[in-house]
Coordinates of N, CA, C and O in Angstrom, one line a residue:
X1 N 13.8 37.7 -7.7 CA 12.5 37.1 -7.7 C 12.1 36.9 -6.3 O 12.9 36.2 -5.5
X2 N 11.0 37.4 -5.8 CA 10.8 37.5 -4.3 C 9.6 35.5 -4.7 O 9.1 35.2 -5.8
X3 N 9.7 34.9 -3.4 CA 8.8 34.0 -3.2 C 8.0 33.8 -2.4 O 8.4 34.3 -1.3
X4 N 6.9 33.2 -2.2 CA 6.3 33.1 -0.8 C 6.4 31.5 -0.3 O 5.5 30.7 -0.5
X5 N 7.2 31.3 0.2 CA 7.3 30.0 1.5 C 6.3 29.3 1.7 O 5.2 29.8 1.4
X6 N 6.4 28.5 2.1 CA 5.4 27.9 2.6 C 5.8 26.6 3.6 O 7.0 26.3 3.7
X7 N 4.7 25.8 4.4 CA 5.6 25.4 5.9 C 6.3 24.9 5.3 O 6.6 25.9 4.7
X8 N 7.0 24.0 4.8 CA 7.8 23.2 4.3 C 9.3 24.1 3.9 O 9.2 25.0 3.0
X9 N 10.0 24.0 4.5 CA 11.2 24.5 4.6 C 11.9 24.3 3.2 O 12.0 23.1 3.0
X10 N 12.5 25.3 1.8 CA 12.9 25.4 0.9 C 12.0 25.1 -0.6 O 12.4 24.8 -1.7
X11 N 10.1 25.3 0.0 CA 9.4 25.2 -1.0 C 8.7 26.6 -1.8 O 8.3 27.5 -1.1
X12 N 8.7 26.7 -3.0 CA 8.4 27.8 -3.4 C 7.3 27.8 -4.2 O 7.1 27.3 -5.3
X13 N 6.1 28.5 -3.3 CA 5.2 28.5 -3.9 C 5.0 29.4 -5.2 O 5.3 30.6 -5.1
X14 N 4.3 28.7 -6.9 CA 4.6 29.4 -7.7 C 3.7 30.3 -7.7 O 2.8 30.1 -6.9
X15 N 3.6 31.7 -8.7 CA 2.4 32.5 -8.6 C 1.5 31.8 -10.7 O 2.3 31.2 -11.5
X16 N 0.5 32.0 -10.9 CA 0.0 31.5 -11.9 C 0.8 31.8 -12.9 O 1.1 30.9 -13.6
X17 N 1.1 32.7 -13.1 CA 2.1 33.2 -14.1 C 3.5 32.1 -14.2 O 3.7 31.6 -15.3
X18 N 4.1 31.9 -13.3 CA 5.6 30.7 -13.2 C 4.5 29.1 -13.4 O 4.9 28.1 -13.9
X19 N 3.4 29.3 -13.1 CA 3.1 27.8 -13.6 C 2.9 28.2 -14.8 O 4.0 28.4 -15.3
X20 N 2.2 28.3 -15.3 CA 2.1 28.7 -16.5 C 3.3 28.6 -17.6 O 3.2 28.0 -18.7
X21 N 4.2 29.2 -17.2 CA 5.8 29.2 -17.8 C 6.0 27.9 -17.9 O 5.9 27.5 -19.0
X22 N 6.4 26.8 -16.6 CA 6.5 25.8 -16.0 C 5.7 25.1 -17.4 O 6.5 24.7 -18.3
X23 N 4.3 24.9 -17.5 CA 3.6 24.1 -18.3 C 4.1 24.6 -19.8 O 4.4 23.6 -20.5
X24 N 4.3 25.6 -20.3 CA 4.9 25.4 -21.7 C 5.8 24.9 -22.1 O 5.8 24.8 -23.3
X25 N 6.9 24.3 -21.3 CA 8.4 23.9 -21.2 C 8.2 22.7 -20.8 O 9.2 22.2 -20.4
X26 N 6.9 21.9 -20.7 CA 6.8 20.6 -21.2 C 5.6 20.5 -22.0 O 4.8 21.4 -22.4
X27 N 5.7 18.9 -22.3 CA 4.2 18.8 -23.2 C 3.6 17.3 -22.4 O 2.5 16.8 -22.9
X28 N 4.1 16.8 -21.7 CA 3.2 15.6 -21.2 C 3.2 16.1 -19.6 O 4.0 16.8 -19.0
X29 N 1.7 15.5 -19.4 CA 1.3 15.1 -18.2 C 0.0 14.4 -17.9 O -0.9 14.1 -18.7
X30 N 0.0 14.3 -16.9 CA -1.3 13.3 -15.8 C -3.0 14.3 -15.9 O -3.5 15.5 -15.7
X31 N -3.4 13.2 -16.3 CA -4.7 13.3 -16.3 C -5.7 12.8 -15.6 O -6.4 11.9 -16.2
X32 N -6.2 13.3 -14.2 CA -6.7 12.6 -14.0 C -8.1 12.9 -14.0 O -8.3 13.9 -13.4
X33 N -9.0 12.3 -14.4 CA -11.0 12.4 -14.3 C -11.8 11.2 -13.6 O -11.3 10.1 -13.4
X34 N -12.8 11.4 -13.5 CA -13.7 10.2 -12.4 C -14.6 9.7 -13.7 O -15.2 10.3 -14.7
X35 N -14.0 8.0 -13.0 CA -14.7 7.3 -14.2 C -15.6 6.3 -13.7 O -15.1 5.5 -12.9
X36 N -17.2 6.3 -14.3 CA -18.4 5.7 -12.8 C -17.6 5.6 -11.8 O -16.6 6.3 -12.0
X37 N -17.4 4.9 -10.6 CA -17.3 5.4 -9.2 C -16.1 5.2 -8.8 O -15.9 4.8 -7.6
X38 N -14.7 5.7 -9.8 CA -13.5 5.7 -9.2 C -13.2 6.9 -10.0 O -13.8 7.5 -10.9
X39 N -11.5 7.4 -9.2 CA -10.8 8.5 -9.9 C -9.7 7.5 -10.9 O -9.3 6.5 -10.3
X40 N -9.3 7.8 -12.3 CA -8.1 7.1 -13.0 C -7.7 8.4 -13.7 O -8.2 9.5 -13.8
X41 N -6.8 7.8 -13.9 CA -5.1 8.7 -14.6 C -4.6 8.2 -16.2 O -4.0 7.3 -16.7
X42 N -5.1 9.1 -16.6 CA -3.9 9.5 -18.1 C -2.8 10.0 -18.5 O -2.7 11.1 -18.1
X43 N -2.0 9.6 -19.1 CA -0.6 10.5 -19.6 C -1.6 11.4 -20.6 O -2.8 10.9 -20.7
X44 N -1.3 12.4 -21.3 CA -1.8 13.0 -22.3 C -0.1 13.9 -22.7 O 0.8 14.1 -22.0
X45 N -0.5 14.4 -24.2 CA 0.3 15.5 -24.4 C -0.7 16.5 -24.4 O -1.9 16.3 -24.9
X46 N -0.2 17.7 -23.9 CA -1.1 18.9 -24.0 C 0.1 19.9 -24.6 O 1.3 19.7 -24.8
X47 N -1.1 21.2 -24.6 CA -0.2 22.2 -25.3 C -0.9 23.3 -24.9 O -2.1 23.2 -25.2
X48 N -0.3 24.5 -24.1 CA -0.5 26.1 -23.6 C -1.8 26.5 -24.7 O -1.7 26.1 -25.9
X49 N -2.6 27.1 -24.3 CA -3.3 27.9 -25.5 C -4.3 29.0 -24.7 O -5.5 28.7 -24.3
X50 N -3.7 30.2 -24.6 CA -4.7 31.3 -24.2 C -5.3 31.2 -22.5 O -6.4 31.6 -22.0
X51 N -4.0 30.4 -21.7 CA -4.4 30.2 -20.6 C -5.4 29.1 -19.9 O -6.1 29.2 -18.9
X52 N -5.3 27.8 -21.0 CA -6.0 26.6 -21.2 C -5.0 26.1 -21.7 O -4.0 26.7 -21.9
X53 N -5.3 24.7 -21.9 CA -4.4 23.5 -22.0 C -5.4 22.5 -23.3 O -6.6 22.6 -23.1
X54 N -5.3 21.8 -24.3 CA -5.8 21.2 -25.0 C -5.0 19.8 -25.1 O -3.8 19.8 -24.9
X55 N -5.5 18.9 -25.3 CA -5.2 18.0 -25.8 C -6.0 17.1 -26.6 O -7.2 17.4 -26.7
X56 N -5.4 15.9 -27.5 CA -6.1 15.1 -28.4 C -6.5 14.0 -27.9 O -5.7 13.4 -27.2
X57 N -7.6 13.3 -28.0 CA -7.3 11.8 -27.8 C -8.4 11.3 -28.6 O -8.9 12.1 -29.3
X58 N -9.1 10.0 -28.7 CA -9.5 9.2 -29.4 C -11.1 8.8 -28.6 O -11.4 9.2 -27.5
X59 N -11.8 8.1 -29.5 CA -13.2 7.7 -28.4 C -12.6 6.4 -27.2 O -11.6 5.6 -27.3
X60 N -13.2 6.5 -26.3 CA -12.5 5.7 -24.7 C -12.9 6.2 -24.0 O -13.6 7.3 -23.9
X61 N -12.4 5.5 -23.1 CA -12.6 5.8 -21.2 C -12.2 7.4 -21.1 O -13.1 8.2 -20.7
X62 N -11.2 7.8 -21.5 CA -10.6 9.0 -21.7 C -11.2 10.2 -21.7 O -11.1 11.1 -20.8
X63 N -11.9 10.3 -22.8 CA -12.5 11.0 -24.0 C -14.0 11.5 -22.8 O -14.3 12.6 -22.4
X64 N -14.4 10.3 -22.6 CA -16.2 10.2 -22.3 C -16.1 10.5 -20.4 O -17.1 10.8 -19.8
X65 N -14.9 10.2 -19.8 CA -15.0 11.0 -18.4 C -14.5 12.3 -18.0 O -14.7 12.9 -16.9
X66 N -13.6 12.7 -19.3 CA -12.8 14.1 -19.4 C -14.2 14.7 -19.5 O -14.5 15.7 -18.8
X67 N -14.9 14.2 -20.4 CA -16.4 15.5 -21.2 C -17.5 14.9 -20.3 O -18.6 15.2 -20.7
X68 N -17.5 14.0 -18.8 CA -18.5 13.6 -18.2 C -19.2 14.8 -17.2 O -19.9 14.7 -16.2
X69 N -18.9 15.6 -17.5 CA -19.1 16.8 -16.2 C -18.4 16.9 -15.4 O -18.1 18.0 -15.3
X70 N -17.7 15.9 -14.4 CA -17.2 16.4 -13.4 C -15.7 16.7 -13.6 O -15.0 16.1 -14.4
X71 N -15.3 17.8 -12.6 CA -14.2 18.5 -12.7 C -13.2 17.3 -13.0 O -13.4 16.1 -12.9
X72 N -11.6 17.9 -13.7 CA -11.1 17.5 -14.2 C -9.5 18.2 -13.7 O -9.4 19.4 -13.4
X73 N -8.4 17.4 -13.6 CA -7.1 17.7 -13.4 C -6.3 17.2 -14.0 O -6.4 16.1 -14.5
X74 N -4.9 18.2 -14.2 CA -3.9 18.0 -14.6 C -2.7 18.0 -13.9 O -2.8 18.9 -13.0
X75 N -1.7 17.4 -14.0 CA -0.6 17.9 -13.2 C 0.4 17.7 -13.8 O 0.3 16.7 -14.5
X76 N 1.3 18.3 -13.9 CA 2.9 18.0 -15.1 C 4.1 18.2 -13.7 O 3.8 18.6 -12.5
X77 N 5.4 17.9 -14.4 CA 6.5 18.2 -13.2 C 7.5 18.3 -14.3 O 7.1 18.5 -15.5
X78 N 8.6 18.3 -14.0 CA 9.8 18.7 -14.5 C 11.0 18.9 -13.1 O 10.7 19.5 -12.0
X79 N 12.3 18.3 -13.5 CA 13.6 18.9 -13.7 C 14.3 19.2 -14.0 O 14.5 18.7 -15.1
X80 N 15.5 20.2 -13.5 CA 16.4 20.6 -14.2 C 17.9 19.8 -13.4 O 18.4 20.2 -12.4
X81 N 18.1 18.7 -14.3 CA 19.3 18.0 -13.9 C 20.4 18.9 -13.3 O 21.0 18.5 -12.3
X82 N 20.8 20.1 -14.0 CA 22.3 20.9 -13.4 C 21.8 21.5 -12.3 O 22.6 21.3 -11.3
X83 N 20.8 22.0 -11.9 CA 20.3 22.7 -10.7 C 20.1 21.6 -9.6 O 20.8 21.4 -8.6
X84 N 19.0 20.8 -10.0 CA 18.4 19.6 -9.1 C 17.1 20.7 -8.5 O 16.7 20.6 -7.4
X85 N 16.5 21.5 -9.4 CA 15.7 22.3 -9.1 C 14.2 21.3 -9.9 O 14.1 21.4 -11.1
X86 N 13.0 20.5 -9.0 CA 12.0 20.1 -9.5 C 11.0 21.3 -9.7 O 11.3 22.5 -9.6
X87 N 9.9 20.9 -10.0 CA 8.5 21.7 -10.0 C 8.0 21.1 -10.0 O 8.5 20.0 -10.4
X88 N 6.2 21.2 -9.5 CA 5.1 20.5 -10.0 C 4.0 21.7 -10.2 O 4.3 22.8 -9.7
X89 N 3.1 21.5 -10.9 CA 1.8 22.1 -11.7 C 1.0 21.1 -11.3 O 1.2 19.9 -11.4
X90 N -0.5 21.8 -10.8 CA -1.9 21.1 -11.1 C -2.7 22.0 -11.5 O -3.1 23.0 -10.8
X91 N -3.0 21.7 -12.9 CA -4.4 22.5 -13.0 C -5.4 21.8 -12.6 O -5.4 20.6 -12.7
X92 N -6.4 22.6 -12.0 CA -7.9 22.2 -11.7 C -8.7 22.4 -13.3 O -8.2 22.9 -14.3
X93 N -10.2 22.0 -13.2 CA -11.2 22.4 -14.1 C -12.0 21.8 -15.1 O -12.3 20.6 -15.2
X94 N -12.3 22.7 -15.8 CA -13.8 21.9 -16.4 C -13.0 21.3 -17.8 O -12.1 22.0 -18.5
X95 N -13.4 20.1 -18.2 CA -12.6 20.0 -19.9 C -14.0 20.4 -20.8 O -15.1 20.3 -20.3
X96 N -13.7 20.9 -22.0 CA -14.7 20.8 -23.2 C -14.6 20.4 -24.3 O -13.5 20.5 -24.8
X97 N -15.6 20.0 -25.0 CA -14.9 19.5 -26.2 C -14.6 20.5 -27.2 O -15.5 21.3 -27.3
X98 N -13.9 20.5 -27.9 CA -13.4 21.6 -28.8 C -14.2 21.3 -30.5 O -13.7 20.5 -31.3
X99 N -15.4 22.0 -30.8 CA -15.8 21.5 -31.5 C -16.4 22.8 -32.8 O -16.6 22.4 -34.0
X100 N -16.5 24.3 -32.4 CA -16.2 25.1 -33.7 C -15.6 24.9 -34.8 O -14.7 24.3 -34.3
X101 N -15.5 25.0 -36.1 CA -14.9 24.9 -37.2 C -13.2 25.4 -36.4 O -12.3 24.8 -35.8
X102 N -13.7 26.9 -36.7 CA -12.5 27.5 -36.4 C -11.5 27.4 -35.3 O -10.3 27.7 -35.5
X103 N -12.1 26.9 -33.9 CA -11.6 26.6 -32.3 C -10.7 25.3 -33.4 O -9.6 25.6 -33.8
X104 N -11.1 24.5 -33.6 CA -10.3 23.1 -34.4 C -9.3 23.4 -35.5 O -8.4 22.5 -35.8
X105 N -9.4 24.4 -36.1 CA -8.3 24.7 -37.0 C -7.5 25.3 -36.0 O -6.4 24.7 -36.0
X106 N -7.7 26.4 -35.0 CA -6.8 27.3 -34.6 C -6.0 25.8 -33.6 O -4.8 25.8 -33.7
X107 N -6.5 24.8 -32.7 CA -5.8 23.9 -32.3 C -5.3 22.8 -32.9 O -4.8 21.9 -32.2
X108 N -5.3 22.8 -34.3 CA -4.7 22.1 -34.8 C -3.5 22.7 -35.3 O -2.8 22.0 -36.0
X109 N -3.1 24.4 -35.0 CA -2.4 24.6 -35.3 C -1.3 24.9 -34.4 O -0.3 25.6 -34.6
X110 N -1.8 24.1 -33.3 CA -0.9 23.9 -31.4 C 0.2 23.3 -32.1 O 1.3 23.6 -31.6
X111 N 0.3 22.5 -33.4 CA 1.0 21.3 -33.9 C 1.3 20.3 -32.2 O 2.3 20.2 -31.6
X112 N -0.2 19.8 -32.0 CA -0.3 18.6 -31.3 C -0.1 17.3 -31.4 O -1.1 16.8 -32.0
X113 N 0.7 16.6 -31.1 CA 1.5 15.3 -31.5 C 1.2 14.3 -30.0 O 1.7 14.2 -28.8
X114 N 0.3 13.6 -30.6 CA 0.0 12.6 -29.7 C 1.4 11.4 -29.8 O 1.8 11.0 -30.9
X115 N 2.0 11.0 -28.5 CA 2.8 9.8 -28.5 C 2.4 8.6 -29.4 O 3.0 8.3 -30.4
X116 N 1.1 7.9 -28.7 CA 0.8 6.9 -29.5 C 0.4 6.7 -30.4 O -0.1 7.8 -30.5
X117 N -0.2 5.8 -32.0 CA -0.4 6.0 -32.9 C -2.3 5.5 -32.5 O -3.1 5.2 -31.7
X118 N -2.1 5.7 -33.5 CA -4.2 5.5 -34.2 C -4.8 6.9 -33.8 O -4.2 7.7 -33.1
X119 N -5.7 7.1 -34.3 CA -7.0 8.4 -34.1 C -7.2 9.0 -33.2 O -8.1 8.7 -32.4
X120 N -6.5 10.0 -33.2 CA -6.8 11.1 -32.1 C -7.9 12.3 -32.7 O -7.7 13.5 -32.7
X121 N -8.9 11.8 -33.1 CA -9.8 13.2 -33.6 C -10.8 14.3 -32.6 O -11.3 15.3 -33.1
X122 N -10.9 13.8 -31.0 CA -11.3 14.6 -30.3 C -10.2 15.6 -29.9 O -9.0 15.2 -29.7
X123 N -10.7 17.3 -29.9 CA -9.5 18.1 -29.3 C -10.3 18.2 -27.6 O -11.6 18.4 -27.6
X124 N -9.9 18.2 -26.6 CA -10.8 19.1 -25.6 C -9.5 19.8 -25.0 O -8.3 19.4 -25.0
X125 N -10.4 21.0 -24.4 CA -10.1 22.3 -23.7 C -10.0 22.0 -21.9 O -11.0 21.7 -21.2
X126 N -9.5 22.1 -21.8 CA -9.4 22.0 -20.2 C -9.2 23.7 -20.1 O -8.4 24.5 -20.6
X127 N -10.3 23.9 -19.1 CA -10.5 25.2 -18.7 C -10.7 25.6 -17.4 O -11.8 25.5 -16.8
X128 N -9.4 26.2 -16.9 CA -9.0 26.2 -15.4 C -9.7 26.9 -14.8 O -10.2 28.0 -15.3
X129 N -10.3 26.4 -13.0 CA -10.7 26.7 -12.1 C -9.4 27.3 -11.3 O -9.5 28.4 -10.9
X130 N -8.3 26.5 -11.2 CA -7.3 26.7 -10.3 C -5.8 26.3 -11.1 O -5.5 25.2 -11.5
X131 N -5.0 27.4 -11.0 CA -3.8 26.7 -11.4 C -3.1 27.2 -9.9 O -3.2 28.2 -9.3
X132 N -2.1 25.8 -9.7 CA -1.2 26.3 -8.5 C 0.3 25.4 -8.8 O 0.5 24.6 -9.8
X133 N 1.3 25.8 -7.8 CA 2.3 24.9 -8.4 C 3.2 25.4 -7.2 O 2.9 26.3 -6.4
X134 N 4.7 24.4 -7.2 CA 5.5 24.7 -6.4 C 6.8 24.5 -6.8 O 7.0 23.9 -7.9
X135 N 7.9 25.1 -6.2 CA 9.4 24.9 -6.7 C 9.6 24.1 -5.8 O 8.8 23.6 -5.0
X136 N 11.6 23.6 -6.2 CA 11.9 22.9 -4.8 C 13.0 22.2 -5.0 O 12.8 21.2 -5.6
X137 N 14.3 22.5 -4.6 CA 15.3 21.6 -4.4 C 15.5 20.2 -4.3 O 15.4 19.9 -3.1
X138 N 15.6 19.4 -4.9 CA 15.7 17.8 -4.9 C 16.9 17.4 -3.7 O 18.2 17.5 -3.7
X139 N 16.0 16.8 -2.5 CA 17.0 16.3 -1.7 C 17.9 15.0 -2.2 O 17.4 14.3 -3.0
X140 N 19.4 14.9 -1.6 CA 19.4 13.9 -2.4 C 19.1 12.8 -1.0 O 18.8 13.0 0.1
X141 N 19.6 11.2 -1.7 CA 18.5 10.1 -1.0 C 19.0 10.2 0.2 O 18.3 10.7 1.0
X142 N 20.1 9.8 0.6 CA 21.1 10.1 2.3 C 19.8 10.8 3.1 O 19.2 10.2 4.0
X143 N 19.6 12.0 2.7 CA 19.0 12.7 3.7 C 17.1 12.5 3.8 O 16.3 13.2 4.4
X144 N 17.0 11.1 2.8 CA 15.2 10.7 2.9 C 15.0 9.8 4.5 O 13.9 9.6 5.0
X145 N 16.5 9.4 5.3 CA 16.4 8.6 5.8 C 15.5 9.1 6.9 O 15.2 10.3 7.1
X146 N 14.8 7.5 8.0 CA 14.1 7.9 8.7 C 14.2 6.6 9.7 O 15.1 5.7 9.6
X147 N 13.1 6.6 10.8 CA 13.0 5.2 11.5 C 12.3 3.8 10.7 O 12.5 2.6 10.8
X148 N 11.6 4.5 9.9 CA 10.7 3.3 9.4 C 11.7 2.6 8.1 O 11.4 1.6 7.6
X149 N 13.0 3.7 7.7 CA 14.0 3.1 6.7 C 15.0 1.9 7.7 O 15.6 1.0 7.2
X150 N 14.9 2.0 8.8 CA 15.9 1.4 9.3 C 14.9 -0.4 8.8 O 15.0 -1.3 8.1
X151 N 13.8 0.0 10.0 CA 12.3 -1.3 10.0 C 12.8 -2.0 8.8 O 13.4 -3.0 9.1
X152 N 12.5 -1.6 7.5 CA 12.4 -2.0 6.2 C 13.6 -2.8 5.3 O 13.5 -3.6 4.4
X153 N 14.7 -2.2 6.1 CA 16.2 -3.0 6.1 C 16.2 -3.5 6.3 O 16.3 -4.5 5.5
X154 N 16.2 -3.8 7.9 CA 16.2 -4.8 9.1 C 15.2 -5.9 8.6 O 15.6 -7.0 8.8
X155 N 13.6 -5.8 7.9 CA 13.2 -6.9 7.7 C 13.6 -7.5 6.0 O 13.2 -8.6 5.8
X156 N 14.3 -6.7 5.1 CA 14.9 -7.8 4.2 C 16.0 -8.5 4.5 O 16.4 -9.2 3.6
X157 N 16.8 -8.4 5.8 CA 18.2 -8.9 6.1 C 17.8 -10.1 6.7 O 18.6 -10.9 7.1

């Protein structure tokens, strides 16, 4: 597998295809959309579908800033404990609401399983402008040290 680098010394920039992979091999992640005059964050579960991402959720804050017009993001991560190999994924893009007869059968047949309980009857489509992602060896903590770790000791002692 050839990679392309990037400045950060042992990072692997993914190509859309390995995010892609990356996002099917989980099902939760961060949501974030602008809600009146701030950015906020969702867990959601999603699920791969034709190079789009769907998920369920319910009427809320949620629901009505995801479908507010403005652009919309996702980001998932993952490790693999035996490697110590992380990832991250952000999709960029527009959400929609999934509302055809048929678009709603065919994603109800994602078998989408929302975590929390009560009414999930909106489906929307998140439909990428940008997917990007990166690999990356998990340092372990010994080597996060720095001068400002020393400061932060020195002032709880």
């Amino acid at each position: 597998m050839t990679s392309k680098e990037t400045s950060v010394p042992g990072v692997e920039d993914l190509s859309p295809e390995q995010c892609w992979e990356q996002l099917r091999g989980v099902s939760v992640g961060r949501l974030a959309v602008w809600v009146e005059d701030h950015p906020d964050i969702f867990p959601i579960n999603y699920k791969v579908d034709h190079g789009t991402l769907v998920f369920r959720t319910g009427e809320g804050t949620k629901l009505h800033a995801a479908l507010g017009g403005a652009a919309v993001a996702l980001e998932a991560d993952g490790v693999d404990q035996d490697s110590g190999i992380a990832w991250s994924v952000v999709v960029k893009g527009q959400a929609v609401a999934v509302k055809l007869t048929q678009e709603v059968l065919d994603t109800v047949g994602l078998l989408l399983f929302p975590w929390q309980a009560g009414r999930k009857d909106a489906f929307v489509r998140i439909v990428p402008t940008s997917v990007t992602g990166r690999r990356f060896k998990v340092a372990p903590p010994l080597t996060w040290w720095s001068p400002l770790d020393d400061a932060t000791r020195a002032g709880l002692e």
